[in-house]
Structure formats: C-alpha cells, structure tokens
mmCIF file of C-alpha atoms in Angstrom:
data_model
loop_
_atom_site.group_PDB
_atom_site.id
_atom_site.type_symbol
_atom_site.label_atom_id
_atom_site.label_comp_id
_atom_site.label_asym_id
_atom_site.label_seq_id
_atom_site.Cartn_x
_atom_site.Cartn_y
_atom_site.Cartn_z
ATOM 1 C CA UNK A 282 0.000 0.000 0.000
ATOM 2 C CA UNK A 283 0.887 3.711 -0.026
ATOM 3 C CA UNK A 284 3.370 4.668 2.283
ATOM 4 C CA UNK A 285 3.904 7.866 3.682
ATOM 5 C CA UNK A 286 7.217 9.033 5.518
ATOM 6 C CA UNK A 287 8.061 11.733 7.846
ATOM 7 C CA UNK A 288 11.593 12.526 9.250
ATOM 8 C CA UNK A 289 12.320 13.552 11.997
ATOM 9 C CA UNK A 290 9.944 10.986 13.954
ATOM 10 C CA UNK A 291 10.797 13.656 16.966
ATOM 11 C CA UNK A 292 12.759 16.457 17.521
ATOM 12 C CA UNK A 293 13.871 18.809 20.736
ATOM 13 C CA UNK A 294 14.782 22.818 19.994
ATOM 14 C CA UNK A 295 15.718 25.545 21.629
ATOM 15 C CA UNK A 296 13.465 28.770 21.385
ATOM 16 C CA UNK A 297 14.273 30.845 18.369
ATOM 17 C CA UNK A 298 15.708 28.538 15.976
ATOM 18 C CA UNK A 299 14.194 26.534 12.800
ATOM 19 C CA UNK A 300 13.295 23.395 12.536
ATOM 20 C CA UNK A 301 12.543 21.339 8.989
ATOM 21 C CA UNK A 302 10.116 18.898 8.765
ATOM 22 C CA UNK A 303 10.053 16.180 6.178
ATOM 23 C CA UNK A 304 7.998 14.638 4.464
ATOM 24 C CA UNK A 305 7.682 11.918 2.010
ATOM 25 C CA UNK A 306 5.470 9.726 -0.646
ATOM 26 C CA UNK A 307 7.625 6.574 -0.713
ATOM 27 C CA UNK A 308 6.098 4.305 -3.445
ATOM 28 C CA UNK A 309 3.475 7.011 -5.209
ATOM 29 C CA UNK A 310 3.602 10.232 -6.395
ATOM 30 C CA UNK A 311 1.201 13.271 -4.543
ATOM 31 C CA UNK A 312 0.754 16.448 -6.256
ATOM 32 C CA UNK A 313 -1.293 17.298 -2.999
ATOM 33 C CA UNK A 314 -0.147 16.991 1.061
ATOM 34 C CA UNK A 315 -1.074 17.928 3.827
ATOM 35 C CA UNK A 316 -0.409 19.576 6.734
ATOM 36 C CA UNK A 317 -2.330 18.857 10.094
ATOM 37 C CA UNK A 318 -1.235 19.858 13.492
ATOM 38 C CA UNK A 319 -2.869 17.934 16.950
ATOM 39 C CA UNK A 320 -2.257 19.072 20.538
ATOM 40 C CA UNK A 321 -2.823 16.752 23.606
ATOM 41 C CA UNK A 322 -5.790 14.443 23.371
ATOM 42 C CA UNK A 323 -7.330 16.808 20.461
ATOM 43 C CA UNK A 324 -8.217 16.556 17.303
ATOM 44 C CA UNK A 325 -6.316 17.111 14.082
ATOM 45 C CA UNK A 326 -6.184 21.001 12.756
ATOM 46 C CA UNK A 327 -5.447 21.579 8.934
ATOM 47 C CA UNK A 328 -2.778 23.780 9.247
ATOM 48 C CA UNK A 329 -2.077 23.919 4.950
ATOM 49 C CA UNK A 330 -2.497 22.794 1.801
ATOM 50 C CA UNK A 331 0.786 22.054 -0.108
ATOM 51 C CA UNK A 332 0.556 22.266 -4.145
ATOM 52 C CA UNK A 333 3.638 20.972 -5.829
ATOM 53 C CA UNK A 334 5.181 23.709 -7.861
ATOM 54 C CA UNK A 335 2.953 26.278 -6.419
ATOM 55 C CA UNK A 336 2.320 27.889 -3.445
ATOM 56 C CA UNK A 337 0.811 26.843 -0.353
ATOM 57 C CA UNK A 338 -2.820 27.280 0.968
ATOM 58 C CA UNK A 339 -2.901 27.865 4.479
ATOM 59 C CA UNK A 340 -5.939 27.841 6.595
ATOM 60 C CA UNK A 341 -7.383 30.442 8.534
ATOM 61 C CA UNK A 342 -5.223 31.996 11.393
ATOM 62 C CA UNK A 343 -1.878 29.750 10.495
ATOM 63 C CA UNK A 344 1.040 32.361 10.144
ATOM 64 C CA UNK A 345 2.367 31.223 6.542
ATOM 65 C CA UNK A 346 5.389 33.416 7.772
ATOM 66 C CA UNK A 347 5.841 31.125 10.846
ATOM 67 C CA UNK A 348 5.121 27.977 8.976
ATOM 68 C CA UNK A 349 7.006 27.865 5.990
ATOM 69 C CA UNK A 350 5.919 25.126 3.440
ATOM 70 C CA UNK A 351 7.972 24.090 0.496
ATOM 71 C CA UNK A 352 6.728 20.907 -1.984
ATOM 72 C CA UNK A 353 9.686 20.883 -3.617
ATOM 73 C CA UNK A 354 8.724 17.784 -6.042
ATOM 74 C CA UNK A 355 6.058 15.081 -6.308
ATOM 75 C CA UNK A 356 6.859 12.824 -3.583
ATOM 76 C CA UNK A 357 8.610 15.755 -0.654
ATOM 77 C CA UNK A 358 7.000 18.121 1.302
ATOM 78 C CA UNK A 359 8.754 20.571 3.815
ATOM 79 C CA UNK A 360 7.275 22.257 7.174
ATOM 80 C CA UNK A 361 9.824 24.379 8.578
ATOM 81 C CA UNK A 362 8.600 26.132 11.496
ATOM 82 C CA UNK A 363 10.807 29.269 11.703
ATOM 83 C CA UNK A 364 11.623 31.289 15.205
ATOM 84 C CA UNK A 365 10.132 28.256 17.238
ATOM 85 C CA UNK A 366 8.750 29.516 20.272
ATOM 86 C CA UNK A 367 7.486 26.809 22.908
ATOM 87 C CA UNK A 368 3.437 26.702 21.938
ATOM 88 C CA UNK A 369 4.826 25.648 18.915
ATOM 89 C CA UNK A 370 5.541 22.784 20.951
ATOM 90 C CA UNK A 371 2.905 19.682 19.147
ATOM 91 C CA UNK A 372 2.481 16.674 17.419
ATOM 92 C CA UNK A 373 2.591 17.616 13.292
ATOM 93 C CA UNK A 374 1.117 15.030 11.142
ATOM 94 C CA UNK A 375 1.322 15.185 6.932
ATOM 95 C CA UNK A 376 -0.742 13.447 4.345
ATOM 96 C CA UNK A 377 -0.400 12.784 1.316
ATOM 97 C CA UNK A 378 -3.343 12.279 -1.688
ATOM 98 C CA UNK A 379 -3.316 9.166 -3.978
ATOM 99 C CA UNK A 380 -6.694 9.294 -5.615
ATOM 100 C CA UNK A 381 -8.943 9.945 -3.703
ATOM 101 C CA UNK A 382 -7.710 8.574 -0.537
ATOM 102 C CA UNK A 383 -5.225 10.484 1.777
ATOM 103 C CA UNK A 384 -2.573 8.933 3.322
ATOM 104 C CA UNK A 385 -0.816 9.756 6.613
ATOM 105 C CA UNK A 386 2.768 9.911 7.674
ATOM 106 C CA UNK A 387 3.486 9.154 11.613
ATOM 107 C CA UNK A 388 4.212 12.255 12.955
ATOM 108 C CA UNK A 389 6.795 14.389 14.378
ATOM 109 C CA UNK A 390 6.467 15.244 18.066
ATOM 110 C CA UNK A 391 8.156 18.790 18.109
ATOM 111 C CA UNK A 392 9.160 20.371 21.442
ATOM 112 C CA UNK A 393 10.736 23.759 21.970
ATOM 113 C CA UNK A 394 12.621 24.334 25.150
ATOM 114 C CA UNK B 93 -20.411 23.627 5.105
ATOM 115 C CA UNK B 94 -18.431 20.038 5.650
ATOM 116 C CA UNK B 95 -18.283 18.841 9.236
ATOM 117 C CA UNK B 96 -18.365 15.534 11.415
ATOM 118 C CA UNK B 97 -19.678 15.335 14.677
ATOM 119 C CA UNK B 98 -18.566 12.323 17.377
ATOM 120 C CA UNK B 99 -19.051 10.958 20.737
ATOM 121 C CA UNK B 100 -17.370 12.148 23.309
ATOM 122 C CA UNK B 101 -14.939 10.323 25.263
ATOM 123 C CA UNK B 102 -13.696 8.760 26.940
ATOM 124 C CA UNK B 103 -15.109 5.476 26.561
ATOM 125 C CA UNK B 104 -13.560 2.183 29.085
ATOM 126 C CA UNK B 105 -15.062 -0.830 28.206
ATOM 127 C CA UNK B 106 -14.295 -4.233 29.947
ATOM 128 C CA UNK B 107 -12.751 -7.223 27.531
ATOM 129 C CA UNK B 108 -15.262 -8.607 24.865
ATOM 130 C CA UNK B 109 -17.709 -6.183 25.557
ATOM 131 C CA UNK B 110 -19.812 -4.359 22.218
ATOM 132 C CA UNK B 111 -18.497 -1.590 21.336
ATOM 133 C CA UNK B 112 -20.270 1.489 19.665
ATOM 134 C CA UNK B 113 -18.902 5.114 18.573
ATOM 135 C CA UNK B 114 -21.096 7.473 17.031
ATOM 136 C CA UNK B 115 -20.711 9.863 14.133
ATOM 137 C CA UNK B 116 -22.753 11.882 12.501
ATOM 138 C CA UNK B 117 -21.659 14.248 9.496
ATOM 139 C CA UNK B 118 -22.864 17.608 7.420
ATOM 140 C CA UNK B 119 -21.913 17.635 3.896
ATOM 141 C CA UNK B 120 -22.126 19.801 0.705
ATOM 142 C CA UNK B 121 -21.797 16.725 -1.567
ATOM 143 C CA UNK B 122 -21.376 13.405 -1.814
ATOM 144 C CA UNK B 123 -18.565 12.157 1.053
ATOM 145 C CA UNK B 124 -16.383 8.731 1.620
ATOM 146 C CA UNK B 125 -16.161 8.376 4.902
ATOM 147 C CA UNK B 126 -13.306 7.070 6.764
ATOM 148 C CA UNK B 127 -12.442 5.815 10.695
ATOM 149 C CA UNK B 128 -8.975 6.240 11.741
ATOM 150 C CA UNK B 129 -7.026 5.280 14.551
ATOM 151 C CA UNK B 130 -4.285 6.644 16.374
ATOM 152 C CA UNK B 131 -1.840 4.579 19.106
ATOM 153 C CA UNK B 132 -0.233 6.401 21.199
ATOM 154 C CA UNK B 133 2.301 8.856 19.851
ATOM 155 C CA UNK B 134 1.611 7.428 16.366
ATOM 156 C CA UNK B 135 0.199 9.063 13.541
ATOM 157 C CA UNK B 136 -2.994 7.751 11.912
ATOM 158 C CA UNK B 137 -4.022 4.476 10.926
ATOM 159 C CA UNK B 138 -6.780 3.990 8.193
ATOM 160 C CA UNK B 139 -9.026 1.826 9.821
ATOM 161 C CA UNK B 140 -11.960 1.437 7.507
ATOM 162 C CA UNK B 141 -13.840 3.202 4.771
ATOM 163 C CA UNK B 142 -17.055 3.807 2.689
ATOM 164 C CA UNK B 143 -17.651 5.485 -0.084
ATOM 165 C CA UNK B 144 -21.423 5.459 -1.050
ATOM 166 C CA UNK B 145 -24.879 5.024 0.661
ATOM 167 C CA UNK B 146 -25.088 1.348 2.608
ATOM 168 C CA UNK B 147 -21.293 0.749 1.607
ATOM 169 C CA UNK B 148 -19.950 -0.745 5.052
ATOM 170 C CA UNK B 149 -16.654 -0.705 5.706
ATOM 171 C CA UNK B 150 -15.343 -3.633 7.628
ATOM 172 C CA UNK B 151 -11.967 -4.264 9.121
ATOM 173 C CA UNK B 152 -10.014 -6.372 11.916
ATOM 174 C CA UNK B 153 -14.089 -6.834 13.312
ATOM 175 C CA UNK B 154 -14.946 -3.422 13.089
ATOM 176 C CA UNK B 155 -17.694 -2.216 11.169
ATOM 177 C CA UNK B 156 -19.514 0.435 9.889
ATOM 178 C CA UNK B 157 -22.041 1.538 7.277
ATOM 179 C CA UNK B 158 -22.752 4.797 5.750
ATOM 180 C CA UNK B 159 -26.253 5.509 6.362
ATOM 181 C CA UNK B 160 -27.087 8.561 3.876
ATOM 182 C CA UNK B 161 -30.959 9.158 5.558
ATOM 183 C CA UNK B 162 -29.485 9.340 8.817
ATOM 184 C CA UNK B 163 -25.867 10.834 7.668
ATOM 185 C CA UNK B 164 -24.572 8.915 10.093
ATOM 186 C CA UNK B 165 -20.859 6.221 10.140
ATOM 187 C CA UNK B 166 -21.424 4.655 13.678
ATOM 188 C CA UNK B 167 -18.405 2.441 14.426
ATOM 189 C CA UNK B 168 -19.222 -0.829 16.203
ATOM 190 C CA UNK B 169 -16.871 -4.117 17.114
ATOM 191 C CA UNK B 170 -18.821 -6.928 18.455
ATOM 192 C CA UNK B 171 -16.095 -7.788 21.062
ATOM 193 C CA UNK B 172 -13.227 -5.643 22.051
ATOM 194 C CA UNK B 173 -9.680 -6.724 23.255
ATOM 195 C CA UNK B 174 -7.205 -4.579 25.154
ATOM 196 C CA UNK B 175 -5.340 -3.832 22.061
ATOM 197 C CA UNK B 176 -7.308 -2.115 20.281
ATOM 198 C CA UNK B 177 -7.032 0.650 23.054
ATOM 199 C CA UNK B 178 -6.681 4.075 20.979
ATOM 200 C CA UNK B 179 -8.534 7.039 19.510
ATOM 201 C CA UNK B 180 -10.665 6.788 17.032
ATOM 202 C CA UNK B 181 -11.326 9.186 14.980
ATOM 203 C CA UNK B 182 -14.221 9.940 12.037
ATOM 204 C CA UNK B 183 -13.455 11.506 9.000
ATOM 205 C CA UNK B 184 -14.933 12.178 5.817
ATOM 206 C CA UNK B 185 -13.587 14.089 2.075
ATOM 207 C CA UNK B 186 -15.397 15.310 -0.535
ATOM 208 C CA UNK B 187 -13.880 15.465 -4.079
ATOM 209 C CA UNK B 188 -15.312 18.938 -4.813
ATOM 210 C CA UNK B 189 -12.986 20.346 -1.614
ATOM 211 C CA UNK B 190 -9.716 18.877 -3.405
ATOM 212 C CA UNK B 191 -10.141 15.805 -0.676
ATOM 213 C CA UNK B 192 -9.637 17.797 1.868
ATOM 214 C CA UNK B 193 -10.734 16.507 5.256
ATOM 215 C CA UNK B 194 -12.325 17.110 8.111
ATOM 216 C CA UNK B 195 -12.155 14.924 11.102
ATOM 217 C CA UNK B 196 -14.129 14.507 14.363
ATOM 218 C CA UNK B 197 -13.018 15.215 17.473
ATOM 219 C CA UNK B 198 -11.919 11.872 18.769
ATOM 220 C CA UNK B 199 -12.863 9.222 20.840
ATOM 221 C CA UNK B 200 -10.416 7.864 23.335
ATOM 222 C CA UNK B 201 -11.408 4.087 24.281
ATOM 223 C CA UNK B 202 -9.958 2.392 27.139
ATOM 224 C CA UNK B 203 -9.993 -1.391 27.142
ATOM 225 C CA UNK B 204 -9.662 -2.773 30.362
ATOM 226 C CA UNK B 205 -9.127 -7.606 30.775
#
C-alpha cells in the first residue's frame, strides 16, 4: 500500500531557531499533502495545503510566515517552522493524496525548550 | 459547510464487551467516509472506509455503514480486546474540496481484561 514518511519521527529545539520537517510519498507520487497539526488528546487542525510547484494554501489563522511550506517535487513536502517559540511545541502530522484517498505519515512530536 | 460530529470520550469498556462510537456528518456533496485510529504517539491508521450510501466498511471486526438518511458512520466491534485501546477518529472528504478533510473530534477508548 501507499506509504507515507516523515523525518524527523521527533525532535527537541531551543526557542528561536528553525526546525525542517520532512515529508515523504515513498512508493506514489502526490501532487497534494497535507499539513495537520494535533495538541494533547485533540483533534487534528489543517494547518495547509501544499501544491507541488505552487504555493501553499494555508488555513485560517496559520502564520504562513511562521510555517514555511515548500513541496519541492512530487513525492517531498517541507514544514519548517521558523523562530520556534514553545506553543509551537505539538504533534505535526502530513498526508499525502493518492486518488482519492489520503494517506498519513506518523508524525513528528516537536518540542521547543 | 463540511463537518463531522462524534461521541465524546472517553469510553472504558471491559474485555469482549460491544463496542459502539457514534458519528454523525454535514456535507455539501457526496462524502467517503473514513475511521482512523491513532496509538499512542503514532500518527494515523486507516481503519476502515465507505464510499457510497449502505457501503460498510469492515476491518479487523470493526464495522460500519454509511447511512445517507441518517448521515450517520457509527463504528461498532462486536467484542473488544485490550489492544485495540486508541482514539478513534471519524473523518470524511469530498472530491469537490480537493479531498480535503475534516475529522471529528476523537474518541479515546480504554480497554480494560
């Protein structure tokens, strides 16, 4: 089946720096990911929309400043959350499209000290 | 607009017992709808899916069917075990929002021998 990569799987940083998040289609091609953030015991929040060779679409109140996306080709996808502050501090979760069925990478657990 | 509406956790149920989680959903179009599940600090896990009135998705004993005159994707497993301890979570896309999707809340469900 489709396989969906992220890397890091978890990652500790120290307020004010950047820190890239990858991630990766393995065996498929996905003009289309996603970008979901979850905090403790909640729900997943669409955070963007990432377009390969285009820009992203981010959702409503998601500083596209703070949260730089790049989808760089078909099968990568970069987060990299700039200035990190610690309520940036969360569980970010990608997806990628095949079809018409999304499929999700296993997370990076970011935490800002 | 798209949403999905689910019960509210948590839910602890004793070995072997029947398990039900409701969801209800609000949709422009014509949906699939999808359960996921999420182990701790893991990312999501496509547990079953439908993609048309009366489909039911079935899965390692879980069920569900998507009831159009109800618009509901109730989750049921005849007999739980420990293991399957984890968050469930319904979802549904829509082709005409790019497969975007929108998830429910969450349902935390305890499994206790």
């Amino acid at each position: 089946g489709a396989v969906v990569s992220q890397h890091p799987s978890w990652v500790i940083c120290k307020s004010g720096t950047s820190v890239k998040i990858e991630c990766r289609s393995l065996d498929f091609q996905a003009t289309t990911m996603f970008w979901y953030r979850q905090f403790p015991k909640q729900s997943l929040m669409l955070m963007a929309t990432s377009n390969e060779g285009s820009k992203a679409t981010y959702e409503q109140g998601v500083e596209k400043d703070k949260f730089l996306i790049n989808h760089a080709s078909l099968t990568l996808s970069t987060l990299t959350v700039t200035s990190a502050h610690p309520e940036d501090s969360s569980f970010y979760i990608c997806s990628a499209n095949l079809v018409y069925e999304q499929y999700f990478g296993p997370g990076t657990r970011l935490t800002v000290t | 607009g798209n949403s999905v509406t689910q019960m509210e956790g948590p839910v602890t149920l004793s070995e072997e017992a029947f398990l039900t989680i409701n969801c209800t959903y609000t949709a422009t179009g014509y949906p699939s709808l999808f359960w996921y599940v999420q182990y701790p600090g893991e990312g999501l896990q496509l547990l079953l899916k439908a993609t048309k009135a009366d489909d039911k998705g079935s899965n390692k004993g879980f069920e569900a069917t998507y009831r159009k005159e109800t618009t509901s994707f109730h989750l049921e497993k005849g007999s739980v075990q420990v293991s399957d301890s984890a968050v469930y979570f319904c979802a549904l896309s829509e082709r005409n929002t790019g497969n975007q999707f929108y998830f429910g809340t969450g349902t935390s469900l305890t499994v206790i021998p």
